[in-house]
CSV table of C-alpha atoms in Angstrom, one decimal:
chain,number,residue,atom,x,y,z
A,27,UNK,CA,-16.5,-9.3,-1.7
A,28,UNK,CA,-17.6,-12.7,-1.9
A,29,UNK,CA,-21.6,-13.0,-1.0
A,30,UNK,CA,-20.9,-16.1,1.5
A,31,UNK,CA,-18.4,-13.4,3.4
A,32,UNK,CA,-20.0,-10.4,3.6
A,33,UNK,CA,-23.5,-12.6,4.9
A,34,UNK,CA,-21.1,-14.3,7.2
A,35,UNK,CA,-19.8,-11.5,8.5
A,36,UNK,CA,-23.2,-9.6,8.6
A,37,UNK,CA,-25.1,-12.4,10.7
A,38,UNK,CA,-22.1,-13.3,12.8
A,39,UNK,CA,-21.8,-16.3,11.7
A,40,UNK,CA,-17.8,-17.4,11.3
A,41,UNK,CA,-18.1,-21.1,11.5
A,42,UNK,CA,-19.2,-20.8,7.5
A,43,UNK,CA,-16.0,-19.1,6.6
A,44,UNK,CA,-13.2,-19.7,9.7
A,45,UNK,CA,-11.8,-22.8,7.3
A,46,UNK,CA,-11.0,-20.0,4.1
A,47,UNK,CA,-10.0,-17.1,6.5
A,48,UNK,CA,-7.0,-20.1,8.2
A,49,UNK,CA,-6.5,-21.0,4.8
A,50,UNK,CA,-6.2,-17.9,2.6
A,51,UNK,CA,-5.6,-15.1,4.6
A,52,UNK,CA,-5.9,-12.9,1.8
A,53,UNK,CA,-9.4,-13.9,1.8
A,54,UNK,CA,-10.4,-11.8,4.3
A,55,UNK,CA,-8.9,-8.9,2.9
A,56,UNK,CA,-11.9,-8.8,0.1
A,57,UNK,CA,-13.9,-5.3,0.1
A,58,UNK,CA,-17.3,-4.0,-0.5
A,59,UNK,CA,-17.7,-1.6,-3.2
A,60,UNK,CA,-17.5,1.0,0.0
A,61,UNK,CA,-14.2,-0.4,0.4
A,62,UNK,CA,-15.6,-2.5,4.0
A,63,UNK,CA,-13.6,-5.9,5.0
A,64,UNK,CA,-15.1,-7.9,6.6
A,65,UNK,CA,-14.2,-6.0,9.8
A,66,UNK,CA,-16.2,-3.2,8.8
A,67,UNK,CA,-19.3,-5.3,7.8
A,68,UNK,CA,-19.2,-7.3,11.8
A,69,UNK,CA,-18.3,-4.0,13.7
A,70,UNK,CA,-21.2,-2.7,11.7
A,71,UNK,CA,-23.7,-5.5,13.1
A,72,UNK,CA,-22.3,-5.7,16.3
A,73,UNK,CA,-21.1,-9.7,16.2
A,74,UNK,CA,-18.0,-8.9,18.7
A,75,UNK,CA,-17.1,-12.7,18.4
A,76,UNK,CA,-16.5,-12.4,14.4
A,77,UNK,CA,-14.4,-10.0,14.8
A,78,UNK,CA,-12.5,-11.5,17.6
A,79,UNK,CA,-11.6,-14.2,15.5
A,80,UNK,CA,-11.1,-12.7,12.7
A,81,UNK,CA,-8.5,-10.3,14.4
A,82,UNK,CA,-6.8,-13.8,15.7
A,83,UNK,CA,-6.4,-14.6,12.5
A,84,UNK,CA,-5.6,-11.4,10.7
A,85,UNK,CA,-4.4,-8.3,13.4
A,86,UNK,CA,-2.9,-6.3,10.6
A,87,UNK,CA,-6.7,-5.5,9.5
A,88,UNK,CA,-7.4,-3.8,12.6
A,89,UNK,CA,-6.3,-0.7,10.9
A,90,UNK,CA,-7.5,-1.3,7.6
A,91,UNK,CA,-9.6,1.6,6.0
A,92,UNK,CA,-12.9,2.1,4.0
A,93,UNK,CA,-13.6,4.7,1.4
A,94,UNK,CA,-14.1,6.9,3.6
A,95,UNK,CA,-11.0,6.4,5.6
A,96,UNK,CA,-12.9,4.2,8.1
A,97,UNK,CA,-11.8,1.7,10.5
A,98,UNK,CA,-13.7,-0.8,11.7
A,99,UNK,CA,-13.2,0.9,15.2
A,100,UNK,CA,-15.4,4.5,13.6
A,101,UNK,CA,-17.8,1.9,12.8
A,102,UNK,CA,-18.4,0.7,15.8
A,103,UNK,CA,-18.2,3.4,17.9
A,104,UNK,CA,-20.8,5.6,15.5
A,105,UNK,CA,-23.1,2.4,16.0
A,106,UNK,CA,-22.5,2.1,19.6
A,107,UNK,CA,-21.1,-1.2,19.8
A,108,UNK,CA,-19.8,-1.3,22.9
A,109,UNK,CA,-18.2,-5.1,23.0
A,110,UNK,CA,-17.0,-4.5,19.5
A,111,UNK,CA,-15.1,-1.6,20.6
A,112,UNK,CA,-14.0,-3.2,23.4
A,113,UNK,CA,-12.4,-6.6,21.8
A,114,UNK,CA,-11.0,-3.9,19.0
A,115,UNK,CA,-9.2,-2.1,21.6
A,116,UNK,CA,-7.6,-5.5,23.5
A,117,UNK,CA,-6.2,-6.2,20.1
A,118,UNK,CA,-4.3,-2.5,20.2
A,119,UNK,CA,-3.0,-3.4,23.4
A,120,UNK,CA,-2.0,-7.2,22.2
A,121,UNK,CA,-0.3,-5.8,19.3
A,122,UNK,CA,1.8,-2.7,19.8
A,123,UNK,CA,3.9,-2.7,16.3
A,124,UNK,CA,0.6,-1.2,14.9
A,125,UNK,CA,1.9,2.2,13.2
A,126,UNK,CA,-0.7,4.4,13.9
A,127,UNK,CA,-2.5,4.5,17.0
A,128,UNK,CA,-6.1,3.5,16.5
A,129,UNK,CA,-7.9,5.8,18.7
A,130,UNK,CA,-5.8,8.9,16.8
A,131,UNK,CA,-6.5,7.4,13.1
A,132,UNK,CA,-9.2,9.8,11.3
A,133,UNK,CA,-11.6,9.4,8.8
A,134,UNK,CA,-12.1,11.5,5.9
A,135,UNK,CA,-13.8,13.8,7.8
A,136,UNK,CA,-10.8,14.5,10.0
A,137,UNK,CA,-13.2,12.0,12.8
A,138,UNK,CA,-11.6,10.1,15.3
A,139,UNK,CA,-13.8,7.3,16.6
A,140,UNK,CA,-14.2,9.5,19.6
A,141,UNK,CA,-15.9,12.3,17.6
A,142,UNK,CA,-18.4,9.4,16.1
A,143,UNK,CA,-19.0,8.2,19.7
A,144,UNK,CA,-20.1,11.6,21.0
A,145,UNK,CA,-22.1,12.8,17.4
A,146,UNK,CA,-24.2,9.5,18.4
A,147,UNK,CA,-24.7,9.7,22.0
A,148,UNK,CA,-23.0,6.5,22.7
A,149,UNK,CA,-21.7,7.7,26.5
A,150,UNK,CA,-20.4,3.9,27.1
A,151,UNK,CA,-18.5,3.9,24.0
A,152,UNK,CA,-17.0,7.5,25.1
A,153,UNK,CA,-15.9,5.9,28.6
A,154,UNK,CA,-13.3,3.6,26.8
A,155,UNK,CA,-12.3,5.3,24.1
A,156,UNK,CA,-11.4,8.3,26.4
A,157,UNK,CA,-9.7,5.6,29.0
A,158,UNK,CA,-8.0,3.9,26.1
A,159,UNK,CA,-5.9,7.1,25.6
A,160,UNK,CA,-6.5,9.7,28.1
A,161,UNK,CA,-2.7,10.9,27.1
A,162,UNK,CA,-4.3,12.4,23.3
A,163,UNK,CA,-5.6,15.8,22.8
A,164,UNK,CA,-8.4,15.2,20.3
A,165,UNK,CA,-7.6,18.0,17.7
A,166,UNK,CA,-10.5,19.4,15.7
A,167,UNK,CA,-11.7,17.5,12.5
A,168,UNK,CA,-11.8,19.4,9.3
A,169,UNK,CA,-14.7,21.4,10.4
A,170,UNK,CA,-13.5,22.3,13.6
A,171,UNK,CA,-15.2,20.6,15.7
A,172,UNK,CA,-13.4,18.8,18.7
A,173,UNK,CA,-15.1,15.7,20.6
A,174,UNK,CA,-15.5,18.7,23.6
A,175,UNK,CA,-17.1,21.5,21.9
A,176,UNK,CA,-19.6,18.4,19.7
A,177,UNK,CA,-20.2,17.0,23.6
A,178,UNK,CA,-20.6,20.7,24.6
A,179,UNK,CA,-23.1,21.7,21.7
A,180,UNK,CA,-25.4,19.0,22.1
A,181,UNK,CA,-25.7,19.3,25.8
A,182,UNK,CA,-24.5,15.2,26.3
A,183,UNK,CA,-23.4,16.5,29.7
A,184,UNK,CA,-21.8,13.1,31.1
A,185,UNK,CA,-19.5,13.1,27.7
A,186,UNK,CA,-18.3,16.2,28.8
A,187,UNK,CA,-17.8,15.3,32.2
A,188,UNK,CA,-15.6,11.7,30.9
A,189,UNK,CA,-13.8,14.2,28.9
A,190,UNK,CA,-13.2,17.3,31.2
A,191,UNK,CA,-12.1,14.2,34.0
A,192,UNK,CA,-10.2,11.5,32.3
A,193,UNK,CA,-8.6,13.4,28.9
A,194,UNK,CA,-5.0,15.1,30.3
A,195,UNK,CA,-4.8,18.0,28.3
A,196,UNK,CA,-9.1,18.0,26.3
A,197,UNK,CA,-9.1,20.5,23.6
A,198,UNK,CA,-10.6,23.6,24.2
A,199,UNK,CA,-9.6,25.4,20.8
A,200,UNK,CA,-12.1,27.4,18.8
A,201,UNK,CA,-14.8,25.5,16.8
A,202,UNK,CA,-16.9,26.0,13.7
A,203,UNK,CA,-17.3,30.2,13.4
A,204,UNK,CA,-14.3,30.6,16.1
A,205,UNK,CA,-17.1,29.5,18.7
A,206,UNK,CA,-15.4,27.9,22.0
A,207,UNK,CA,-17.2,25.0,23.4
A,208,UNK,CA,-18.8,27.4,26.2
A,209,UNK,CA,-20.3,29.5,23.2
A,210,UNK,CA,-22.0,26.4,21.5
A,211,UNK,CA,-23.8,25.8,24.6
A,212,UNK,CA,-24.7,29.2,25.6
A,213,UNK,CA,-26.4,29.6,21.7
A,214,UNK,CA,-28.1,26.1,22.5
A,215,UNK,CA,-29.2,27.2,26.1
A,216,UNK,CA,-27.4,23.9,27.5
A,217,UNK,CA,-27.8,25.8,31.4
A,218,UNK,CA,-25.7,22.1,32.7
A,219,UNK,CA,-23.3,22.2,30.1
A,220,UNK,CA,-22.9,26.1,30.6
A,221,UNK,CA,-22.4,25.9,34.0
A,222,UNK,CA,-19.7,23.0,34.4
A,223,UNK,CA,-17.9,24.5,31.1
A,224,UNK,CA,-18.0,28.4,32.9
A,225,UNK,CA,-17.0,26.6,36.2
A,226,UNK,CA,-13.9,25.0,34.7
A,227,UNK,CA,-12.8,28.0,33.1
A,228,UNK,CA,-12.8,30.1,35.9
A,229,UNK,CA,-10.7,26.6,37.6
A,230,UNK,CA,-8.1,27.4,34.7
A,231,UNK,CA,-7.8,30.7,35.5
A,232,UNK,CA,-7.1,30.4,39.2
C-alpha cells in the first residue's frame, strides 16, 4: 500500500487522498502485507468519516477481506468502534446487491463480527449488530463457540440479555467439549449468567 494511503487512512485524514480515490478507484483497493485496504486500516483507528467517504466512493469494498478473512466490519467491532460500525452497517442497508450479508460473513476463525464484539466486551457494538440482523442464528465458529455460550462463559451478562431478547432463534448448540452455554457459566461460577440461562431453559420447556 502506498505510505501516503495507509497514514491517511490511519490518522483520518481523507482530504490528502479524496482527489486519487475519485480518480483511480483502483487506488483504494491497494493492501497491506496483512492484506488491509484502506477500510481495514480506518475501521482499525476508529476515523468513521474516512470510511464514510471512502464507502461513497467505493461500496463494493465493504466486503472486501484481509488475510485473515477480515472485513473491515470484524475490525471494528473487535476494536469497539461503535460509529464505524454504525456507518458500515448504513452502507449494507444503502446497498442491498451485496452478495453476502455482512453481519453473517466469517473470518478465518469461523468469527462473525458478533463473536469479535462479545470476545471484547464491546456491549454497544453487540446492540447493533444483534438489531442489524435479529433474523440470523449465529452458528458456532470453528471451535464451537457461539456469540451465546462466549457471552455466557465470560459472564458479560447484558450481551446475553441483547441476545436472549432481540436474536429470533440465539444458538444454544453445544460448545467447545459438548459444554452448553449454561455449563460454561456454571464451571466459571457466573451465579447472574446461571440464573437468567437456567431461567430460560426451564421457559423453553414450559
Amino acid at each position: 500500500m502506498d505510505p501516503i494511503l495507509f497514514s491517511a487512512a490511519m490518522r483520518g485524514n481523507i482530504r490528502d487522498v479524496y482527489y486519487n480515490l475519485i480518480r483511480d478507484e483502483e487506488y483504494g483497493y491497494q493492501v497491506t502485507p496483512k492484506g488491509n485496504t484502506v477500510l481495514h486500516v480506518a475501521a482499525l483507528y476508529g476515523h468513521s468519516h474516512f470510511v464514510a467517504e471512502v464507502l461513497k466512493i467505493s461500496p463494493a469494498m465493504l466486503c472486501c477481506q484481509n488475510k485473515k478473512n477480515e472485513t473491515a466490519l470484524h475490525i471494528a467491532a473487535n476494536e469497539g468502534h461503535t460509529e464505524v460500525v454504525r456507518v458500515l452497517l448504513a452502507c449494507v442497508e444503502d446497498h442491498h446487491n451485496t452478495s453476502d450479508k455482512l453481519t453473517r460473513m466469517t473470518d478465518a476463525s469461523g468469527d462473525t463480527a458478533l463473536h469479535k464484539a462479545v470476545r471484547s466486551q464491546h456491549l454497544d457494538v453487540v446492540k447493533l449488530l444483534v438489531k442489524e440482523d435479529s433474523e440470523f442464528e449465529f452458528p458456532p465458529n470453528h471451535a464451537q463457540e457461539t456469540p451465546l455460550y462466549l457471552a455466557a462463559e465470560s459472564g458479560f451478562h447484558d450481551a446475553l440479555i441483547i441476545i436472549l431478547e432481540s436474536c429470533n432463534n440465539p444458538t444454544y448448540a453445544a460448545g467447545p467439549s459438548n459444554r452448553t452455554p449454561l455449563h460454561a457459566a456454571v464451571i466459571q461460577e457466573h451465579k447472574g449468567t446461571i440464573f437468567l440461562l437456567f431461567s430460560v431453559s426451564i421457559s423453553n420447556l414450559s
